[in-house]
Short mmCIF file of C-alpha atoms in Angstrom, two decimals:
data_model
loop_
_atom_site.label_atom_id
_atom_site.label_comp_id
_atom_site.label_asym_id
_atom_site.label_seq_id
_atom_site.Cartn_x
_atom_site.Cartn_y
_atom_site.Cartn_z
CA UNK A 1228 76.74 86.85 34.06
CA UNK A 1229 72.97 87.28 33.41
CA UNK A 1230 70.37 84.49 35.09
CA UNK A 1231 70.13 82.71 31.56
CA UNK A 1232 73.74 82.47 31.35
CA UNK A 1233 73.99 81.06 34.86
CA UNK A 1234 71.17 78.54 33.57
CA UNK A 1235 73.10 77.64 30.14
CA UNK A 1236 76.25 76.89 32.45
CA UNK A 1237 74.43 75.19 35.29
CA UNK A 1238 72.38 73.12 33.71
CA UNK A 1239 69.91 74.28 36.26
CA UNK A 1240 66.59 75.89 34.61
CA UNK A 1241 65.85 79.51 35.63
CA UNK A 1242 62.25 78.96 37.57
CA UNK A 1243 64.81 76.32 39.58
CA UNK A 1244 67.42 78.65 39.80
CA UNK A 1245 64.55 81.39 41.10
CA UNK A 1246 62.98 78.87 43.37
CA UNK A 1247 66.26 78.60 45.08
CA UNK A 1248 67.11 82.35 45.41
CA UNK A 1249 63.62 82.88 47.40
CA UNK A 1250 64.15 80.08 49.78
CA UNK A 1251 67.78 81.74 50.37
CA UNK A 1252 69.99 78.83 49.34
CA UNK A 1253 71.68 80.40 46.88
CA UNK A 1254 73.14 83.76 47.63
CA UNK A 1255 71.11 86.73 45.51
CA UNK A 1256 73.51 88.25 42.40
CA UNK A 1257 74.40 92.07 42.20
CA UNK A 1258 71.73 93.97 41.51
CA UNK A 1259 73.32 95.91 38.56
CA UNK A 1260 68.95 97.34 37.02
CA UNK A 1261 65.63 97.12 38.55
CA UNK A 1262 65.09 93.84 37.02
CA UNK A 1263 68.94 92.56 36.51
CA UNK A 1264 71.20 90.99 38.35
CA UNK A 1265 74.63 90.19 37.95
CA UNK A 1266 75.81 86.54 38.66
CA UNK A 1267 79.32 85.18 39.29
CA UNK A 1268 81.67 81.63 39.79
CA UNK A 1269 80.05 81.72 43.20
CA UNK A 1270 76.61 81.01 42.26
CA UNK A 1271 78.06 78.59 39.58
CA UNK A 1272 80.23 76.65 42.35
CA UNK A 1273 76.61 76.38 44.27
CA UNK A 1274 74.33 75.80 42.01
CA UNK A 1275 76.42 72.81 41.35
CA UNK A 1276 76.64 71.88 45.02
CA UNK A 1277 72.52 71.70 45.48
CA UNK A 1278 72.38 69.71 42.49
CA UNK A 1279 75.34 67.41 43.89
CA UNK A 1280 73.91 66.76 47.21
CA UNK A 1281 69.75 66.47 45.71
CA UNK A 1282 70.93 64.18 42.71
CA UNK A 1283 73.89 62.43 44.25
CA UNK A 1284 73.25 62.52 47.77
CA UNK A 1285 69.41 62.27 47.58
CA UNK A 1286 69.00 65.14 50.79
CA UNK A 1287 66.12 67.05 51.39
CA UNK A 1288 65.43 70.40 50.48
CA UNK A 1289 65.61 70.97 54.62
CA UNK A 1290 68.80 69.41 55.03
CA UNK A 1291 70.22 71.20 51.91
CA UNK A 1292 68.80 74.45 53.70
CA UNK A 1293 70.61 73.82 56.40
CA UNK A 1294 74.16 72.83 55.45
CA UNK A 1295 74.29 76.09 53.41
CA UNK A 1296 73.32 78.26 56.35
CA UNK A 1297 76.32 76.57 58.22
CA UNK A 1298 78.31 77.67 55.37
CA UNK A 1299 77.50 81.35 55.33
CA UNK A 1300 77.08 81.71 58.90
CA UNK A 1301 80.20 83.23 59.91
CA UNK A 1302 79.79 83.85 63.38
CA UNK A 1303 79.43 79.84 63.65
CA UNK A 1304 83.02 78.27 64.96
CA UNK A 1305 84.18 76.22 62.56
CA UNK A 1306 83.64 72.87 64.62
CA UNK A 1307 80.05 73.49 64.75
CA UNK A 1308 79.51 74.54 61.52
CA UNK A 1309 81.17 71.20 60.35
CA UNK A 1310 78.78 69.49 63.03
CA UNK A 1311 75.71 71.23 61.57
CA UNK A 1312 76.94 69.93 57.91
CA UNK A 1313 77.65 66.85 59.03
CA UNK A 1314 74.44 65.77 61.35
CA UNK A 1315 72.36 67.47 58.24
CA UNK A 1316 73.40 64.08 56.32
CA UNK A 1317 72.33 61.94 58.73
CA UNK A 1318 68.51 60.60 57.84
CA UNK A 1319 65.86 61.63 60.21
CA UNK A 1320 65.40 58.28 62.61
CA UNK A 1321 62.55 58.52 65.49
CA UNK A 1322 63.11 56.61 68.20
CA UNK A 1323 60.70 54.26 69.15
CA UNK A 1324 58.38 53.51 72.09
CA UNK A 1325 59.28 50.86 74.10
CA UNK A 1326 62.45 48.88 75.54
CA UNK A 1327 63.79 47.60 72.96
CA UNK A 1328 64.83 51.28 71.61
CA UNK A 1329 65.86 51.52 75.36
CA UNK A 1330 68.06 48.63 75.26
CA UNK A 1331 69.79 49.31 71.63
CA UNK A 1332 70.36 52.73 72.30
CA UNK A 1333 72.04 52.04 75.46
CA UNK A 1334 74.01 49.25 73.68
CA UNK A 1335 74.96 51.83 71.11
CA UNK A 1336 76.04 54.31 73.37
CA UNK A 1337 78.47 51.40 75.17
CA UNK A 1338 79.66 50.78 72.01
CA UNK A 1339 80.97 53.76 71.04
CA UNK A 1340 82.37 54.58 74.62
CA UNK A 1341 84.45 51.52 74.39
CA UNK A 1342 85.69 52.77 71.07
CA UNK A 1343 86.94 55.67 72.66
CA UNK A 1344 85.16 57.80 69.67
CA UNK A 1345 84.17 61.57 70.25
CA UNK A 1346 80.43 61.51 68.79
CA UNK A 1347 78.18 63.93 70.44
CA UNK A 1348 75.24 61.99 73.20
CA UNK A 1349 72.82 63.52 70.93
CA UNK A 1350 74.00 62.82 67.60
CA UNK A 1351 71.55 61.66 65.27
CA UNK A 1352 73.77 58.57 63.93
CA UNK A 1353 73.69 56.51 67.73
CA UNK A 1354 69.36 56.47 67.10
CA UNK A 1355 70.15 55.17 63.63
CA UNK A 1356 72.52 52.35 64.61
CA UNK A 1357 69.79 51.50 67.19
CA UNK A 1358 67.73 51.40 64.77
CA UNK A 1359 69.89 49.00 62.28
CA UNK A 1360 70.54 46.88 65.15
CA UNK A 1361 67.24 46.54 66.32
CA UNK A 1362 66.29 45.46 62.64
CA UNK A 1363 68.98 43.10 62.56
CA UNK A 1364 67.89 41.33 65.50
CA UNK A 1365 64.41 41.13 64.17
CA UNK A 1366 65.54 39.66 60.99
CA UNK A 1367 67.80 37.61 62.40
CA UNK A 1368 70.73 38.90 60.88
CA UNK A 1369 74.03 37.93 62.63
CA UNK A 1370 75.27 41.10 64.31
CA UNK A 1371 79.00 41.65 64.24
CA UNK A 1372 80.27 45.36 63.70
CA UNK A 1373 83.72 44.55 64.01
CA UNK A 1374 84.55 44.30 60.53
CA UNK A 1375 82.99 47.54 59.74
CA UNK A 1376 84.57 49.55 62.62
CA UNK A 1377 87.98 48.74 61.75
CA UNK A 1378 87.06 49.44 57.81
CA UNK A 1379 85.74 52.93 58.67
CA UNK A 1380 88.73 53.41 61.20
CA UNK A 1381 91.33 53.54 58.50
CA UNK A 1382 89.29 55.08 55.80
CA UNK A 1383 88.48 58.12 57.62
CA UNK A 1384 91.65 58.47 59.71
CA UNK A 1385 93.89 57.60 56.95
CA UNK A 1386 92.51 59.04 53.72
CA UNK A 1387 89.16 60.79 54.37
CA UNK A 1388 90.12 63.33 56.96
CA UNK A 1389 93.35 64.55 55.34
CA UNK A 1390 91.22 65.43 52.41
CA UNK A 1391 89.64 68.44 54.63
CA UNK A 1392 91.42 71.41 54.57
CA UNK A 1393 90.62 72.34 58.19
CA UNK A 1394 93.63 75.27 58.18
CA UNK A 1395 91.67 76.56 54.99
CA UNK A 1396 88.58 78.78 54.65
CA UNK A 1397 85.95 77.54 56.17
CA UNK A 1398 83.73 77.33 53.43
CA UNK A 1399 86.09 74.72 51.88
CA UNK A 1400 86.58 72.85 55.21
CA UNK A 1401 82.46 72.20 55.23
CA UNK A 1402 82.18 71.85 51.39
CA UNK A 1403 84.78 68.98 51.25
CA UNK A 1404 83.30 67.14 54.55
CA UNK A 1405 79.89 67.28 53.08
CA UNK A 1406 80.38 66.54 49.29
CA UNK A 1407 83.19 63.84 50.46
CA UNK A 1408 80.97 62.13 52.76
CA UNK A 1409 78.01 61.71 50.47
CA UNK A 1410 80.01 61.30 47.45
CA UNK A 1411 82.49 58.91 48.52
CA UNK A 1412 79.51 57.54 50.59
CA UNK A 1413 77.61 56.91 47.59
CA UNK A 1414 80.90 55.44 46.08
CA UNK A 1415 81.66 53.24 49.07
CA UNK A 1416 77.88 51.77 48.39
CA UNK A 1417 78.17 51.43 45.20
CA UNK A 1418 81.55 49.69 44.53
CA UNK A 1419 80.28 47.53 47.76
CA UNK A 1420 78.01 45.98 45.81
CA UNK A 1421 79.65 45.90 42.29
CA UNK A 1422 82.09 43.44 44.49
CA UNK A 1423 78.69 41.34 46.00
CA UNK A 1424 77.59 40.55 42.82
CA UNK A 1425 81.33 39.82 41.23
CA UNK A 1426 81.92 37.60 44.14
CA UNK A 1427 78.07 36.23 44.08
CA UNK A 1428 78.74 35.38 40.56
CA UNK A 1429 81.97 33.41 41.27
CA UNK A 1430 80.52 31.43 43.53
CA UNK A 1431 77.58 30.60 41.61
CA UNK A 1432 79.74 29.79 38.68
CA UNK A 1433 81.62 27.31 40.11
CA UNK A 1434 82.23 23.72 38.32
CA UNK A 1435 79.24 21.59 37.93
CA UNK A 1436 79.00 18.53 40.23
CA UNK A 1437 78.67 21.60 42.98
CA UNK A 1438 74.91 22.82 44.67
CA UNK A 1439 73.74 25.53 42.45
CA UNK A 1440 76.92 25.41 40.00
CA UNK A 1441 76.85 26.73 36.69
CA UNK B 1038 46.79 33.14 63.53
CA UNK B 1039 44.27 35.17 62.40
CA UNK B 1040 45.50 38.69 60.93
CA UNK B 1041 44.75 40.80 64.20
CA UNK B 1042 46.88 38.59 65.87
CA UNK B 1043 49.85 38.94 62.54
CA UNK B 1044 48.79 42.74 62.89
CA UNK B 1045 49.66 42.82 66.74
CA UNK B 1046 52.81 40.24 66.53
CA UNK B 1047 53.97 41.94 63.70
CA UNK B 1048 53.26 45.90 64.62
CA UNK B 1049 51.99 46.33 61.22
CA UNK B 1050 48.20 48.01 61.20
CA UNK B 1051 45.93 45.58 59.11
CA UNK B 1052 44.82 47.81 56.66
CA UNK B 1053 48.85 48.17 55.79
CA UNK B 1054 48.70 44.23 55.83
CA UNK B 1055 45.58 43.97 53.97
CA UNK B 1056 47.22 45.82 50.73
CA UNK B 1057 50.70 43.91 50.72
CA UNK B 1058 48.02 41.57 50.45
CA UNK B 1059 46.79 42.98 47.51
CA UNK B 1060 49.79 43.89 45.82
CA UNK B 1061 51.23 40.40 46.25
CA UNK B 1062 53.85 41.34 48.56
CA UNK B 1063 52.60 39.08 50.95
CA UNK B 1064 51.46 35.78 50.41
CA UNK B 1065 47.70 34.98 50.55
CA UNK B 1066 46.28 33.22 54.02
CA UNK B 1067 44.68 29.61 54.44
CA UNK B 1068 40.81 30.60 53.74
CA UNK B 1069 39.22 28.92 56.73
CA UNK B 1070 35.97 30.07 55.64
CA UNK B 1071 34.52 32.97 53.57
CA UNK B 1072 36.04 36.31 55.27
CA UNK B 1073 38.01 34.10 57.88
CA UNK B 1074 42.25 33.38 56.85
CA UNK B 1075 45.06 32.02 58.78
CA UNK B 1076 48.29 33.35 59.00
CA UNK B 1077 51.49 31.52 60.35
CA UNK B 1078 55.12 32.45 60.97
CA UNK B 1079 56.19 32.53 57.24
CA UNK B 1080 53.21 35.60 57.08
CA UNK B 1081 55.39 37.12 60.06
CA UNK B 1082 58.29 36.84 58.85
CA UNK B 1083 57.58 37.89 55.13
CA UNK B 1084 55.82 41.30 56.80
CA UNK B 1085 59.27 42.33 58.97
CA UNK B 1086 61.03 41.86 55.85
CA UNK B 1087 58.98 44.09 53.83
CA UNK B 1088 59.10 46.98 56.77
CA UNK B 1089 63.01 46.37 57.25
CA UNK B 1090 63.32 46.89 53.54
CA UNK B 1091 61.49 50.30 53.87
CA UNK B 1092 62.21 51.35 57.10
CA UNK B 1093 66.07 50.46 57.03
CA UNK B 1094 66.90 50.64 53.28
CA UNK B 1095 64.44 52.61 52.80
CA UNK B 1096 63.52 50.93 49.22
CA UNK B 1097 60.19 51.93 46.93
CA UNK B 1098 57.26 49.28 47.44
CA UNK B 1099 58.36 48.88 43.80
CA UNK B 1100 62.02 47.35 44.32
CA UNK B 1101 60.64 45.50 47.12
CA UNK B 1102 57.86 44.03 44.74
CA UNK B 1103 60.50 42.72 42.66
CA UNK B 1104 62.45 41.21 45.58
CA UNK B 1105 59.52 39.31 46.55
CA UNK B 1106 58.77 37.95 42.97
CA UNK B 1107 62.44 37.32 42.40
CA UNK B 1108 62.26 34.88 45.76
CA UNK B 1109 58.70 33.61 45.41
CA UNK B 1110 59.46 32.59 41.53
CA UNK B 1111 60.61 28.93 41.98
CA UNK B 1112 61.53 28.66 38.50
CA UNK B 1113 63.58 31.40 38.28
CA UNK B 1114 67.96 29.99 38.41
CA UNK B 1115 69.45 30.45 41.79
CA UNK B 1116 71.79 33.30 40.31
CA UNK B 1117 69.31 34.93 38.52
CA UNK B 1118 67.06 35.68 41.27
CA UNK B 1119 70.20 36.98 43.39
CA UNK B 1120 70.97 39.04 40.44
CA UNK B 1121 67.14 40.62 40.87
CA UNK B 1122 66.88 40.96 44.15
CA UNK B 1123 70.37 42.77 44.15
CA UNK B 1124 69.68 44.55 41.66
CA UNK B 1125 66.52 46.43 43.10
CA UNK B 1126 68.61 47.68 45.89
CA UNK B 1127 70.30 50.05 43.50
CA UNK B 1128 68.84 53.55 43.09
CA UNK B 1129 67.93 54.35 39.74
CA UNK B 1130 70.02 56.33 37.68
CA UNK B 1131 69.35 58.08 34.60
CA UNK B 1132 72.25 58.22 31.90
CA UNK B 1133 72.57 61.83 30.91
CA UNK B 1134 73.05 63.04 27.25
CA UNK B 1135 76.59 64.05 26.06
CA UNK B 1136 79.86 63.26 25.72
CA UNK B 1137 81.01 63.45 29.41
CA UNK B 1138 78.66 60.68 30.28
CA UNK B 1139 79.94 58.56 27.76
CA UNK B 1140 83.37 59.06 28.80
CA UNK B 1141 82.67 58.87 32.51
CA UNK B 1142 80.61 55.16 31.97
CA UNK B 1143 83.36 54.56 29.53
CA UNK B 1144 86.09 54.82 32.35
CA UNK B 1145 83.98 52.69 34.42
CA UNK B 1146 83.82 49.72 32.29
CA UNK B 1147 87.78 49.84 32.12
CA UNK B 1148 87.91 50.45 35.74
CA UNK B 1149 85.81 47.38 36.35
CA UNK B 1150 87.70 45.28 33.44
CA UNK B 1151 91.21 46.25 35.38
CA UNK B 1152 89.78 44.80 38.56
CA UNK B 1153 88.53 41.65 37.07
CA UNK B 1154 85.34 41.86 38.49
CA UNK B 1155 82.49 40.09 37.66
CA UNK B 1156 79.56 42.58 36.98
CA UNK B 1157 77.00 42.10 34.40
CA UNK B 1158 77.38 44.86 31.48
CA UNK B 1159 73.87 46.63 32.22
CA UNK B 1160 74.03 46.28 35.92
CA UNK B 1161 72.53 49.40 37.39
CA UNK B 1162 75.99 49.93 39.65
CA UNK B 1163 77.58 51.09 36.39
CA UNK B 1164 75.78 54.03 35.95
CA UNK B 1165 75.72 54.57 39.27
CA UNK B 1166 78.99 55.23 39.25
CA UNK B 1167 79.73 56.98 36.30
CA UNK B 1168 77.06 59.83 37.86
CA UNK B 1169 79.08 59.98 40.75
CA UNK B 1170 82.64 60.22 39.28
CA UNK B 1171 80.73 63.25 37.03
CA UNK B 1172 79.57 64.82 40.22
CA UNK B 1173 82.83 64.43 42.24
CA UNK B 1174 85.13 66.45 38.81
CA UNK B 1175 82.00 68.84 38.31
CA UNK B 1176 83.07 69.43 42.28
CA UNK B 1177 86.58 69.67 41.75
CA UNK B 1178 86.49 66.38 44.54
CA UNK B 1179 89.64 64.34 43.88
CA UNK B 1180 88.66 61.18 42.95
CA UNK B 1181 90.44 58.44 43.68
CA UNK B 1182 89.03 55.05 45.00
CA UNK B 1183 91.35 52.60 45.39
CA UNK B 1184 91.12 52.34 48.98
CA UNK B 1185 87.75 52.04 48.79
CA UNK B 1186 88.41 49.34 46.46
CA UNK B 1187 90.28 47.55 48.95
CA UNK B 1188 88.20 48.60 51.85
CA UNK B 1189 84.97 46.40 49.94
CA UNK B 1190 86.93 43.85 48.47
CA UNK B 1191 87.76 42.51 51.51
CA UNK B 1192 84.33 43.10 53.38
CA UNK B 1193 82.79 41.48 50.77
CA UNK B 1194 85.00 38.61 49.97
CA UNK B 1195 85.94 38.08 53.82
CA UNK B 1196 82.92 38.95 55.73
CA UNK B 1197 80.02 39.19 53.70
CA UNK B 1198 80.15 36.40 51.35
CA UNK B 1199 80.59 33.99 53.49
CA UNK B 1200 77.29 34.68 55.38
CA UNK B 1201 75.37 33.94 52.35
CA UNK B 1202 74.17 30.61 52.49
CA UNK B 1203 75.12 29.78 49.00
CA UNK B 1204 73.94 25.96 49.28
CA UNK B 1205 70.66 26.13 51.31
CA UNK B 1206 67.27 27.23 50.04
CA UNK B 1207 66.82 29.61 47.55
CA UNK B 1208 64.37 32.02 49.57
CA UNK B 1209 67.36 31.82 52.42
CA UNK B 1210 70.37 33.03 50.03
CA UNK B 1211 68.11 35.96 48.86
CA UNK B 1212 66.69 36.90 52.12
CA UNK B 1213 70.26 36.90 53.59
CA UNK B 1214 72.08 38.85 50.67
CA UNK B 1215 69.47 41.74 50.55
CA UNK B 1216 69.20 41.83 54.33
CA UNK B 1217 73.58 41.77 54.64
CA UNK B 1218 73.48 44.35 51.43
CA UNK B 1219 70.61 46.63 52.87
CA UNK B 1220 71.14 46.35 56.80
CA UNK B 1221 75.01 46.19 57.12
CA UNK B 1222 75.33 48.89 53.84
CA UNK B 1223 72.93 51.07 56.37
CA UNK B 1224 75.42 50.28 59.41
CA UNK B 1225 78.65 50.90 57.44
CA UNK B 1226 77.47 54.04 56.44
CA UNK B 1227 76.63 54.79 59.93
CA UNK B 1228 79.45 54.15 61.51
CA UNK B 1229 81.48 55.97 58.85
CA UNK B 1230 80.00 59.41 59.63
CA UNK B 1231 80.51 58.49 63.46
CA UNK B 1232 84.06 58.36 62.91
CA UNK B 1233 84.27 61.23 60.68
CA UNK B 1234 82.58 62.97 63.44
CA UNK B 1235 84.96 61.71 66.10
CA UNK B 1236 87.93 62.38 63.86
CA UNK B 1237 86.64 65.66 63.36
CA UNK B 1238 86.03 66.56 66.81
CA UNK B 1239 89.68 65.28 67.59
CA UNK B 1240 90.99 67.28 65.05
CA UNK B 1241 89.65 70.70 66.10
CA UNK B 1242 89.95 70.08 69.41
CA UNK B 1243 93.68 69.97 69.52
CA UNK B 1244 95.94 72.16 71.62
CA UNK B 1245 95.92 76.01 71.58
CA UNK B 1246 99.07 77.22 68.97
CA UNK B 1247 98.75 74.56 66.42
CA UNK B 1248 96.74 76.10 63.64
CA UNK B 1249 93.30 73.85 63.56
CA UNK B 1250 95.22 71.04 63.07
CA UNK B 1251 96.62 67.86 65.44
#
């Protein structure tokens, strides 16, 4: 199909479409004239991912840039590829100065040890649950990740990780880690706090003759 | 104290202090004289909330803006202002034109209705949803979140509720709901993609002669 087709189908404008082509994360068509090219399902299926992972997962243009290089970089084993993806999505947390980083980061790493879970010493998400903690504290906020371990425990093990088709191409394998992480991440968030505010309004409904009752 | 001493307890620079000043994020000093203010702990306390709330849930000065009017406005019903302040933690989502938007919001308003949950017909979750169930079939992503469903119900219901202090002051039940929602929503999501990762790494790593798979 023709660029303006590709746009019609997309939903993505051409300049867009262009801008993406020059900064190489979208494969260029088949040049069929001097001034056509020839477009296919496979620019459809990633023009649609880039728009799923700005509009829905909210990454960067630089992490976007890199989780398709991962893709199309087949001399990449497959593990690292899916490592590549997968530490793209993490935000970009800087450590900070002092001992307190010291001291969460080192409680981090003990933490995940004593789970027993393969995460890599340098992956990005032990300086962001430093970071959480260390905000916690500050706040005051009762820290007790308990809960949430054994939540994410089943989820991934038990529903998240079959969905990957890691016998599969490995195109598939990295586009159904990334787009199920950040969209079911986005879900998870989302349906978390659809259940705050049904369970906040329960509460504050309660019969009169209670604090704060309805 | 006087605001180089809130500047150097605090780590925030006073010209960053000066303009939550100004925007009414934080609450004017005691004038001790013509340039001359004291500060005290609720000052200290108001400024790591506003940094946690950027920093950590990385929210627009505007959401936080109306967090901090939502608890400063005293006249404002208990529920109410937890409905505001939870409701600036959700991203902003534009409903799309067309039919499949309809039909996607559509199937969230049943979905919510079949789980009995209490959420207010224009809460911002709704939409929220709907775009992600549109990105996830655009994707070809299966969608299917009950267990997420039951992952949150119980979180919330369980864990997070109950760390809400329902009965206390009103600046209290606020602070604590947007700090649980924002700080623990940041860990949760943390700790899922550490045990994708470790799942992951498990998974590839298995024994030579089984095909990727454990």
């Amino acid at each position: 199909m023709r660029i303006s087709e590709l746009s019609a189908k997309s939903g993505v404008a051409i300049p867009t479409i262009k801008y993406y082509l020059r900064e190489g994360m979208l494969h260029q068509g088949e040049q069929t004239a001097a001034t056509r090219a020839e477009y296919d399902e496979t620019h459809l299926r990633r023009l649609r991912l880039i728009r799923a992972l700005l509009d829905v997962g909210r990454l960067s243009v630089a992490s976007i840039k890199k989780i398709v290089a991962a893709v199309e970089d087949e001399s990449m084993p497959v593990h690292q590829m899916l490592g590549t993806a997968h530490w793209a999505l993490s935000p970009a947390v800087e450590p900070e100065p002092g001992e307190e980083w010291q001291a969460a980061r080192a409680e981090v790493d003990a933490f995940v040890k004593d789970l027993g879970w393969d995460v890599h010493p340098d992956a990005p998400t032990r300086d962001e649950l430093a970071q959480t903690l260390i905000r916690m504290r500050q706040l005051g906020v009762p820290v007790d990740l308990a809960p949430y371990v054994e939540v994410v425990r089943k989820l991934v093990s038990e529903v998240e990780m079959r969905a990957i088709p890691f016998d599969g191409p490995r195109d598939a394998a990295v586009e159904a880690l990334v787009l199920g992480t950040v969209l079911y991440g986005r879900a998870l968030d989302t349906l978390r706090r659809m259940a705050q505010e049904s369970e906040s309004a329960r509460r504050m409904s309660s019969p009169p003759g209670q604090a704060e009752g309805a």
